[in-house]
Amino acid sequence: MSISLDSLASSYTSQISSSTSGTDKLENTLNNTSSSSTDDELMDVCKQFEAYFIEQVLKEMKNTIPETESTSASMSQLKDYYEDQLLTEYSSDIANQGDGIGLAQTLYEQMKRNYNL
């Protein structure tokens, strides 16, 4: 069984309708996930989160660069699409290269320690 951020998010979202508090819902999700997940799957999810975090940082950095007015609307949309794809690939490469920025390893260790995964 493969665990991804999407599966964790959908599991957490489905638990929102229950009567427990938000912290209890998240803890229940993590506890339910722990029974069927392996260390490799957990690390994969942590690396996916790190890649997503890096992507958001890169996009915000890109937003600080002033844009030129010389491109048409259709070219601008196409350029934005390819820039987003490029940033997604860069962030994935950064997260999966060596230790990345260390966020995945830290998150992995905290989840193992705090949720007995």
CSV table of N, CA, C and O in Angstrom, one decimal:
chain,number,residue,atom,x,y,z
A,1,MET,N,0.8,-1.2,0.0
A,1,MET,CA,0.0,0.0,0.0
A,1,MET,C,0.9,1.2,0.0
A,1,MET,O,1.7,1.4,0.8
A,2,SER,N,0.7,2.1,-0.9
A,2,SER,CA,1.5,3.3,-1.1
A,2,SER,C,0.8,4.5,-0.4
A,2,SER,O,-0.4,4.7,-0.5
A,3,ILE,N,1.5,5.2,0.4
A,3,ILE,CA,1.0,6.3,1.2
A,3,ILE,C,1.5,7.6,0.5
A,3,ILE,O,2.7,7.7,0.3
A,4,SER,N,0.6,8.6,0.3
A,4,SER,CA,1.0,9.8,-0.3
A,4,SER,C,0.4,10.9,0.5
A,4,SER,O,-0.5,10.7,1.3
A,5,LEU,N,0.8,12.2,0.2
A,5,LEU,CA,0.2,13.3,0.9
A,5,LEU,C,-1.3,13.4,0.6
A,5,LEU,O,-2.1,13.7,1.4
A,6,ASP,N,-1.6,13.0,-0.7
A,6,ASP,CA,-3.0,13.0,-1.1
A,6,ASP,C,-3.9,12.1,-0.2
A,6,ASP,O,-5.0,12.4,0.2
A,7,SER,N,-3.3,10.9,0.0
A,7,SER,CA,-4.1,9.9,0.8
A,7,SER,C,-4.2,10.3,2.2
A,7,SER,O,-5.2,10.1,2.9
A,8,LEU,N,-3.1,10.9,2.8
A,8,LEU,CA,-3.2,11.4,4.1
A,8,LEU,C,-4.2,12.6,4.2
A,8,LEU,O,-5.0,12.6,5.2
A,9,ALA,N,-4.2,13.5,3.2
A,9,ALA,CA,-5.1,14.6,3.2
A,9,ALA,C,-6.5,14.1,3.1
A,9,ALA,O,-7.4,14.6,3.8
A,10,SER,N,-6.8,13.2,2.2
A,10,SER,CA,-8.2,12.7,2.1
A,10,SER,C,-8.7,12.0,3.3
A,10,SER,O,-9.8,12.1,3.7
A,11,SER,N,-7.8,11.2,3.9
A,11,SER,CA,-8.1,10.5,5.2
A,11,SER,C,-8.4,11.5,6.3
A,11,SER,O,-9.4,11.4,7.0
A,12,TYR,N,-7.6,12.6,6.3
A,12,TYR,CA,-7.8,13.6,7.4
A,12,TYR,C,-9.1,14.4,7.1
A,12,TYR,O,-9.9,14.6,8.0
A,13,THR,N,-9.4,14.7,5.8
A,13,THR,CA,-10.6,15.4,5.4
A,13,THR,C,-11.8,14.6,5.8
A,13,THR,O,-12.8,15.1,6.2
A,14,SER,N,-11.8,13.3,5.6
A,14,SER,CA,-12.9,12.4,5.9
A,14,SER,C,-13.2,12.4,7.4
A,14,SER,O,-14.3,12.2,7.8
A,15,GLN,N,-12.2,12.6,8.2
A,15,GLN,CA,-12.4,12.6,9.6
A,15,GLN,C,-12.9,13.9,10.2
A,15,GLN,O,-13.2,14.0,11.3
A,16,ILE,N,-12.9,14.9,9.4
A,16,ILE,CA,-13.3,16.2,9.9
A,16,ILE,C,-14.8,16.2,10.3
A,16,ILE,O,-15.2,16.9,11.2
A,17,SER,N,-15.6,15.4,9.7
A,17,SER,CA,-17.0,15.3,10.0
A,17,SER,C,-17.2,14.6,11.4
A,17,SER,O,-18.3,14.7,11.9
A,18,SER,N,-16.2,14.0,12.0
A,18,SER,CA,-16.5,13.3,13.3
A,18,SER,C,-16.5,14.4,14.4
A,18,SER,O,-16.1,15.6,14.1
A,19,SER,N,-16.8,14.0,15.6
A,19,SER,CA,-17.0,15.0,16.7
A,19,SER,C,-15.8,15.3,17.5
A,19,SER,O,-15.9,16.0,18.4
A,20,THR,N,-14.6,14.7,17.1
A,20,THR,CA,-13.4,15.0,17.9
A,20,THR,C,-12.8,16.3,17.5
A,20,THR,O,-13.1,16.8,16.4
A,21,SER,N,-11.8,16.7,18.3
A,21,SER,CA,-11.2,18.0,18.0
A,21,SER,C,-10.2,17.8,16.8
A,21,SER,O,-9.9,16.7,16.4
A,22,GLY,N,-9.7,18.9,16.2
A,22,GLY,CA,-8.8,18.8,15.1
A,22,GLY,C,-7.5,18.1,15.4
A,22,GLY,O,-7.0,17.3,14.6
A,23,THR,N,-6.9,18.3,16.6
A,23,THR,CA,-5.7,17.6,17.0
A,23,THR,C,-6.0,16.1,17.1
A,23,THR,O,-5.2,15.3,16.6
A,24,ASP,N,-7.1,15.7,17.7
A,24,ASP,CA,-7.4,14.3,17.8
A,24,ASP,C,-7.6,13.7,16.4
A,24,ASP,O,-7.2,12.5,16.2
A,25,LYS,N,-8.2,14.4,15.5
A,25,LYS,CA,-8.4,13.8,14.1
A,25,LYS,C,-7.1,13.5,13.4
A,25,LYS,O,-7.0,12.5,12.8
A,26,LEU,N,-6.2,14.5,13.5
A,26,LEU,CA,-4.9,14.3,12.9
A,26,LEU,C,-4.2,13.1,13.6
A,26,LEU,O,-3.6,12.3,12.9
A,27,GLU,N,-4.2,13.1,14.9
A,27,GLU,CA,-3.5,12.0,15.6
A,27,GLU,C,-4.2,10.6,15.2
A,27,GLU,O,-3.5,9.6,15.0
A,28,ASN,N,-5.5,10.6,15.1
A,28,ASN,CA,-6.2,9.3,14.7
A,28,ASN,C,-5.7,8.9,13.3
A,28,ASN,O,-5.5,7.7,13.0
A,29,THR,N,-5.6,9.9,12.4
A,29,THR,CA,-5.2,9.6,11.0
A,29,THR,C,-3.8,9.0,11.0
A,29,THR,O,-3.5,8.0,10.4
A,30,LEU,N,-2.9,9.7,11.8
A,30,LEU,CA,-1.5,9.2,11.8
A,30,LEU,C,-1.4,7.8,12.5
A,30,LEU,O,-0.7,6.9,12.0
A,31,ASN,N,-2.2,7.6,13.5
A,31,ASN,CA,-2.2,6.3,14.1
A,31,ASN,C,-2.8,5.2,13.2
A,31,ASN,O,-2.3,4.1,13.2
A,32,ASN,N,-3.8,5.5,12.4
A,32,ASN,CA,-4.4,4.5,11.5
A,32,ASN,C,-3.4,4.2,10.4
A,32,ASN,O,-3.3,3.1,9.9
A,33,THR,N,-2.7,5.2,9.9
A,33,THR,CA,-1.7,5.1,8.9
A,33,THR,C,-0.5,4.2,9.3
A,33,THR,O,0.0,3.4,8.6
A,34,SER,N,-0.2,4.4,10.6
A,34,SER,CA,1.0,3.7,11.1
A,34,SER,C,0.9,2.2,11.1
A,34,SER,O,1.9,1.5,10.9
A,35,SER,N,-0.2,1.7,11.2
A,35,SER,CA,-0.4,0.2,11.2
A,35,SER,C,0.0,-0.4,9.9
A,35,SER,O,0.4,-1.6,9.9
A,36,SER,N,-0.2,0.3,8.8
A,36,SER,CA,0.0,-0.3,7.5
A,36,SER,C,1.1,0.3,6.7
A,36,SER,O,1.3,-0.1,5.6
A,37,SER,N,1.9,1.2,7.3
A,37,SER,CA,2.9,1.9,6.6
A,37,SER,C,4.3,1.3,7.0
A,37,SER,O,4.5,0.8,8.1
A,38,THR,N,5.2,1.5,6.1
A,38,THR,CA,6.6,1.1,6.4
A,38,THR,C,7.4,2.3,6.5
A,38,THR,O,7.0,3.4,6.1
A,39,ASP,N,8.6,2.1,6.9
A,39,ASP,CA,9.5,3.3,7.1
A,39,ASP,C,9.8,3.9,5.7
A,39,ASP,O,9.9,5.2,5.7
A,40,ASP,N,10.0,3.1,4.7
A,40,ASP,CA,10.2,3.7,3.4
A,40,ASP,C,9.1,4.5,2.9
A,40,ASP,O,9.3,5.6,2.3
A,41,GLU,N,7.9,4.1,3.1
A,41,GLU,CA,6.7,4.8,2.7
A,41,GLU,C,6.6,6.1,3.4
A,41,GLU,O,6.3,7.2,2.9
A,42,LEU,N,6.9,6.1,4.7
A,42,LEU,CA,6.8,7.3,5.5
A,42,LEU,C,7.9,8.3,5.0
A,42,LEU,O,7.6,9.5,4.9
A,43,MET,N,9.1,7.8,4.7
A,43,MET,CA,10.1,8.7,4.2
A,43,MET,C,9.8,9.3,2.9
A,43,MET,O,10.0,10.5,2.6
A,44,ASP,N,9.1,8.5,2.0
A,44,ASP,CA,8.6,9.0,0.7
A,44,ASP,C,7.7,10.1,0.9
A,44,ASP,O,7.7,11.2,0.2
A,45,VAL,N,6.7,10.0,1.8
A,45,VAL,CA,5.8,11.1,2.1
A,45,VAL,C,6.5,12.3,2.6
A,45,VAL,O,6.1,13.4,2.2
A,46,CYS,N,7.4,12.1,3.5
A,46,CYS,CA,8.2,13.3,4.0
A,46,CYS,C,9.0,14.0,2.9
A,46,CYS,O,9.0,15.2,2.9
A,47,LYS,N,9.5,13.2,2.0
A,47,LYS,CA,10.2,13.8,0.9
A,47,LYS,C,9.3,14.5,-0.1
A,47,LYS,O,9.6,15.6,-0.6
A,48,GLN,N,8.1,14.0,-0.2
A,48,GLN,CA,7.1,14.7,-1.0
A,48,GLN,C,6.7,16.0,-0.4
A,48,GLN,O,6.5,17.0,-1.1
A,49,PHE,N,6.5,16.0,0.9
A,49,PHE,CA,6.2,17.3,1.6
A,49,PHE,C,7.4,18.3,1.5
A,49,PHE,O,7.1,19.4,1.2
A,50,GLU,N,8.6,17.8,1.6
A,50,GLU,CA,9.8,18.7,1.5
A,50,GLU,C,9.8,19.3,0.1
A,50,GLU,O,10.0,20.5,-0.1
A,51,ALA,N,9.5,18.5,-1.0
A,51,ALA,CA,9.5,19.0,-2.3
A,51,ALA,C,8.4,20.0,-2.5
A,51,ALA,O,8.6,21.0,-3.2
A,52,TYR,N,7.2,19.8,-1.9
A,52,TYR,CA,6.2,20.8,-2.0
A,52,TYR,C,6.5,22.1,-1.3
A,52,TYR,O,6.3,23.1,-1.8
A,53,PHE,N,7.2,22.0,-0.2
A,53,PHE,CA,7.6,23.1,0.6
A,53,PHE,C,8.6,23.9,-0.2
A,53,PHE,O,8.5,25.2,-0.4
A,54,ILE,N,9.6,23.2,-0.8
A,54,ILE,CA,10.6,23.9,-1.6
A,54,ILE,C,10.0,24.6,-2.9
A,54,ILE,O,10.3,25.7,-3.2
A,55,GLU,N,9.0,23.9,-3.4
A,55,GLU,CA,8.3,24.5,-4.6
A,55,GLU,C,7.6,25.8,-4.2
A,55,GLU,O,7.7,26.7,-5.0
A,56,GLN,N,7.0,25.8,-3.1
A,56,GLN,CA,6.3,27.0,-2.7
A,56,GLN,C,7.3,28.2,-2.4
A,56,GLN,O,7.0,29.3,-2.8
A,57,VAL,N,8.4,27.8,-1.8
A,57,VAL,CA,9.5,28.8,-1.6
A,57,VAL,C,10.0,29.4,-3.0
A,57,VAL,O,10.1,30.6,-3.1
A,58,LEU,N,10.2,28.5,-3.9
A,58,LEU,CA,10.7,28.9,-5.2
A,58,LEU,C,9.7,29.8,-6.0
A,58,LEU,O,10.0,30.8,-6.6
A,59,LYS,N,8.4,29.4,-5.8
A,59,LYS,CA,7.4,30.2,-6.5
A,59,LYS,C,7.3,31.6,-5.9
A,59,LYS,O,7.1,32.6,-6.6
A,60,GLU,N,7.4,31.7,-4.6
A,60,GLU,CA,7.4,33.0,-3.9
A,60,GLU,C,8.7,33.8,-4.3
A,60,GLU,O,8.6,35.0,-4.5
A,61,MET,N,9.8,33.2,-4.5
A,61,MET,CA,11.0,33.8,-4.9
A,61,MET,C,10.8,34.4,-6.4
A,61,MET,O,11.2,35.5,-6.7
A,62,LYS,N,10.1,33.6,-7.2
A,62,LYS,CA,9.9,34.0,-8.6
A,62,LYS,C,9.0,35.2,-8.6
A,62,LYS,O,9.1,36.1,-9.5
A,63,ASN,N,8.0,35.3,-7.7
A,63,ASN,CA,7.1,36.4,-7.7
A,63,ASN,C,7.8,37.7,-7.3
A,63,ASN,O,7.2,38.8,-7.6
A,64,THR,N,9.0,37.7,-6.8
A,64,THR,CA,9.7,38.9,-6.5
A,64,THR,C,10.4,39.6,-7.7
A,64,THR,O,10.8,40.7,-7.7
A,65,ILE,N,10.4,38.8,-8.8
A,65,ILE,CA,11.1,39.3,-10.1
A,65,ILE,C,10.0,40.1,-10.9
A,65,ILE,O,9.0,39.5,-11.2
A,66,PRO,N,10.3,41.3,-11.2
A,66,PRO,CA,9.3,42.1,-12.0
A,66,PRO,C,9.1,41.5,-13.4
A,66,PRO,O,10.1,41.0,-14.0
A,67,GLU,N,7.9,41.4,-13.9
A,67,GLU,CA,7.6,40.9,-15.2
A,67,GLU,C,7.7,42.0,-16.2
A,67,GLU,O,7.3,43.1,-16.0
A,68,THR,N,8.0,41.6,-17.5
A,68,THR,CA,8.0,42.5,-18.6
A,68,THR,C,6.7,42.5,-19.2
A,68,THR,O,5.9,41.5,-19.2
A,69,GLU,N,6.3,43.6,-19.9
A,69,GLU,CA,5.0,43.7,-20.6
A,69,GLU,C,5.1,43.3,-22.0
A,69,GLU,O,4.1,43.5,-22.8
A,70,SER,N,6.2,42.7,-22.5
A,70,SER,CA,6.4,42.5,-23.9
A,70,SER,C,5.7,41.2,-24.4
A,70,SER,O,5.7,41.0,-25.6
A,71,THR,N,5.2,40.4,-23.6
A,71,THR,CA,4.6,39.1,-24.1
A,71,THR,C,3.1,39.2,-24.2
A,71,THR,O,2.4,39.9,-23.4
A,72,SER,N,2.5,38.5,-25.1
A,72,SER,CA,1.1,38.4,-25.3
A,72,SER,C,0.4,37.6,-24.2
A,72,SER,O,1.1,36.9,-23.5
A,73,ALA,N,-0.9,37.7,-24.1
A,73,ALA,CA,-1.6,37.0,-23.0
A,73,ALA,C,-1.4,35.5,-23.1
A,73,ALA,O,-1.2,34.7,-22.2
A,74,SER,N,-1.6,34.9,-24.4
A,74,SER,CA,-1.4,33.5,-24.6
A,74,SER,C,0.0,33.0,-24.3
A,74,SER,O,0.2,32.0,-23.7
A,75,MET,N,1.0,33.8,-24.7
A,75,MET,CA,2.4,33.4,-24.5
A,75,MET,C,2.7,33.5,-23.0
A,75,MET,O,3.4,32.7,-22.4
A,76,SER,N,2.1,34.5,-22.3
A,76,SER,CA,2.3,34.6,-20.9
A,76,SER,C,1.7,33.4,-20.1
A,76,SER,O,2.4,32.9,-19.2
A,77,GLN,N,0.5,32.9,-20.5
A,77,GLN,CA,0.0,31.7,-19.9
A,77,GLN,C,0.9,30.5,-20.1
A,77,GLN,O,1.1,29.7,-19.2
A,78,LEU,N,1.3,30.4,-21.3
A,78,LEU,CA,2.2,29.2,-21.7
A,78,LEU,C,3.5,29.3,-20.9
A,78,LEU,O,4.0,28.3,-20.3
A,79,LYS,N,4.1,30.5,-20.8
A,79,LYS,CA,5.3,30.7,-20.1
A,79,LYS,C,5.1,30.4,-18.6
A,79,LYS,O,5.9,29.7,-18.0
A,80,ASP,N,4.0,30.8,-18.0
A,80,ASP,CA,3.7,30.5,-16.6
A,80,ASP,C,3.5,29.0,-16.4
A,80,ASP,O,4.0,28.5,-15.4
A,81,TYR,N,2.9,28.4,-17.3
A,81,TYR,CA,2.7,26.9,-17.2
A,81,TYR,C,4.1,26.2,-17.1
A,81,TYR,O,4.4,25.4,-16.3
A,82,TYR,N,5.0,26.6,-18.1
A,82,TYR,CA,6.3,25.9,-18.1
A,82,TYR,C,7.2,26.3,-17.0
A,82,TYR,O,7.9,25.5,-16.5
A,83,GLU,N,7.0,27.5,-16.5
A,83,GLU,CA,7.8,27.9,-15.3
A,83,GLU,C,7.3,27.2,-14.1
A,83,GLU,O,8.2,26.7,-13.3
A,84,ASP,N,6.0,27.0,-13.9
A,84,ASP,CA,5.5,26.2,-12.8
A,84,ASP,C,6.0,24.7,-12.9
A,84,ASP,O,6.4,24.1,-11.9
A,85,GLN,N,6.0,24.1,-14.1
A,85,GLN,CA,6.5,22.8,-14.3
A,85,GLN,C,8.0,22.7,-14.0
A,85,GLN,O,8.4,21.7,-13.3
A,86,LEU,N,8.7,23.7,-14.4
A,86,LEU,CA,10.2,23.7,-14.1
A,86,LEU,C,10.4,23.8,-12.6
A,86,LEU,O,11.3,23.1,-12.1
A,87,LEU,N,9.7,24.7,-11.9
A,87,LEU,CA,9.9,24.8,-10.5
A,87,LEU,C,9.5,23.5,-9.7
A,87,LEU,O,10.1,23.2,-8.8
A,88,THR,N,8.5,22.8,-10.2
A,88,THR,CA,8.1,21.6,-9.6
A,88,THR,C,9.2,20.5,-9.8
A,88,THR,O,9.6,19.8,-8.8
A,89,GLU,N,9.8,20.5,-11.0
A,89,GLU,CA,10.9,19.6,-11.2
A,89,GLU,C,12.2,20.0,-10.4
A,89,GLU,O,12.8,19.1,-9.8
A,90,TYR,N,12.5,21.3,-10.3
A,90,TYR,CA,13.6,21.7,-9.5
A,90,TYR,C,13.4,21.3,-8.0
A,90,TYR,O,14.3,20.8,-7.4
A,91,SER,N,12.2,21.6,-7.5
A,91,SER,CA,11.9,21.3,-6.1
A,91,SER,C,12.0,19.8,-5.8
A,91,SER,O,12.6,19.3,-4.8
A,92,SER,N,11.5,18.9,-6.7
A,92,SER,CA,11.6,17.5,-6.6
A,92,SER,C,13.1,17.1,-6.6
A,92,SER,O,13.5,16.2,-5.8
A,93,ASP,N,13.9,17.6,-7.5
A,93,ASP,CA,15.3,17.3,-7.6
A,93,ASP,C,16.0,17.7,-6.3
A,93,ASP,O,16.9,17.0,-5.8
A,94,ILE,N,15.7,18.9,-5.8
A,94,ILE,CA,16.4,19.4,-4.6
A,94,ILE,C,16.1,18.5,-3.4
A,94,ILE,O,16.9,18.1,-2.6
A,95,ALA,N,14.8,18.1,-3.3
A,95,ALA,CA,14.3,17.3,-2.1
A,95,ALA,C,14.9,15.9,-2.2
A,95,ALA,O,15.2,15.3,-1.2
A,96,ASN,N,15.1,15.3,-3.4
A,96,ASN,CA,15.6,13.9,-3.6
A,96,ASN,C,17.1,13.8,-3.7
A,96,ASN,O,17.6,12.7,-3.8
A,97,GLN,N,17.8,15.0,-3.8
A,97,GLN,CA,19.2,15.0,-4.0
A,97,GLN,C,19.9,15.0,-2.6
A,97,GLN,O,19.8,15.9,-1.8
A,98,GLY,N,20.6,13.9,-2.3
A,98,GLY,CA,21.3,13.8,-1.0
A,98,GLY,C,20.3,13.9,0.1
A,98,GLY,O,19.3,13.2,0.2
A,99,ASP,N,20.5,14.8,1.0
A,99,ASP,CA,19.6,15.0,2.2
A,99,ASP,C,18.6,16.2,1.9
A,99,ASP,O,17.9,16.6,2.8
A,100,GLY,N,18.6,16.7,0.7
A,100,GLY,CA,17.7,17.8,0.4
A,100,GLY,C,18.0,19.0,1.3
A,100,GLY,O,19.2,19.3,1.5
A,101,ILE,N,17.0,19.6,1.9
A,101,ILE,CA,17.3,20.7,2.9
A,101,ILE,C,17.2,20.2,4.3
A,101,ILE,O,17.3,21.0,5.2
A,102,GLY,N,16.9,18.9,4.5
A,102,GLY,CA,16.9,18.3,5.8
A,102,GLY,C,15.5,18.3,6.4
A,102,GLY,O,15.3,17.7,7.5
A,103,LEU,N,14.5,18.9,5.8
A,103,LEU,CA,13.2,18.9,6.3
A,103,LEU,C,12.5,17.6,6.3
A,103,LEU,O,11.9,17.2,7.3
A,104,ALA,N,12.7,16.8,5.3
A,104,ALA,CA,12.1,15.4,5.2
A,104,ALA,C,12.7,14.5,6.4
A,104,ALA,O,11.9,13.9,7.0
A,105,GLN,N,14.0,14.6,6.6
A,105,GLN,CA,14.6,13.8,7.6
A,105,GLN,C,14.1,14.2,9.0
A,105,GLN,O,13.7,13.4,9.9
A,106,THR,N,14.0,15.5,9.3
A,106,THR,CA,13.5,16.0,10.5
A,106,THR,C,12.0,15.6,10.8
A,106,THR,O,11.7,15.2,11.9
A,107,LEU,N,11.2,15.8,9.7
A,107,LEU,CA,9.8,15.4,9.8
A,107,LEU,C,9.6,13.9,10.1
A,107,LEU,O,8.9,13.5,10.9
A,108,TYR,N,10.4,13.1,9.4
A,108,TYR,CA,10.4,11.7,9.5
A,108,TYR,C,10.7,11.3,11.0
A,108,TYR,O,10.0,10.5,11.6
A,109,GLU,N,11.8,11.9,11.5
A,109,GLU,CA,12.2,11.5,12.9
A,109,GLU,C,11.2,12.0,13.9
A,109,GLU,O,10.9,11.2,14.9
A,110,GLN,N,10.6,13.1,13.7
A,110,GLN,CA,9.5,13.6,14.7
A,110,GLN,C,8.3,12.7,14.6
A,110,GLN,O,7.7,12.3,15.6
A,111,MET,N,7.9,12.3,13.4
A,111,MET,CA,6.7,11.4,13.3
A,111,MET,C,7.0,10.0,13.9
A,111,MET,O,6.2,9.5,14.6
A,112,LYS,N,8.2,9.5,13.7
A,112,LYS,CA,8.6,8.2,14.3
A,112,LYS,C,8.6,8.3,15.8
A,112,LYS,O,8.1,7.4,16.5
A,113,ARG,N,9.1,9.4,16.3
A,113,ARG,CA,9.2,9.6,17.8
A,113,ARG,C,7.8,9.9,18.4
A,113,ARG,O,7.4,9.3,19.4
A,114,ASN,N,7.1,10.8,17.9
A,114,ASN,CA,5.9,11.3,18.5
A,114,ASN,C,4.7,10.4,18.2
A,114,ASN,O,3.7,10.4,19.0
A,115,TYR,N,4.6,9.7,17.1
A,115,TYR,CA,3.5,8.9,16.8
A,115,TYR,C,3.7,7.4,16.8
A,115,TYR,O,2.9,6.7,16.3
A,116,ASN,N,4.9,7.1,17.2
A,116,ASN,CA,5.3,5.7,17.2
A,116,ASN,C,5.1,4.9,15.9
A,116,ASN,O,4.5,3.9,15.9
A,117,LEU,N,5.4,5.6,14.8
A,117,LEU,CA,5.2,5.0,13.5
A,117,LEU,C,6.3,4.0,13.1
A,117,LEU,O,7.4,4.0,13.6
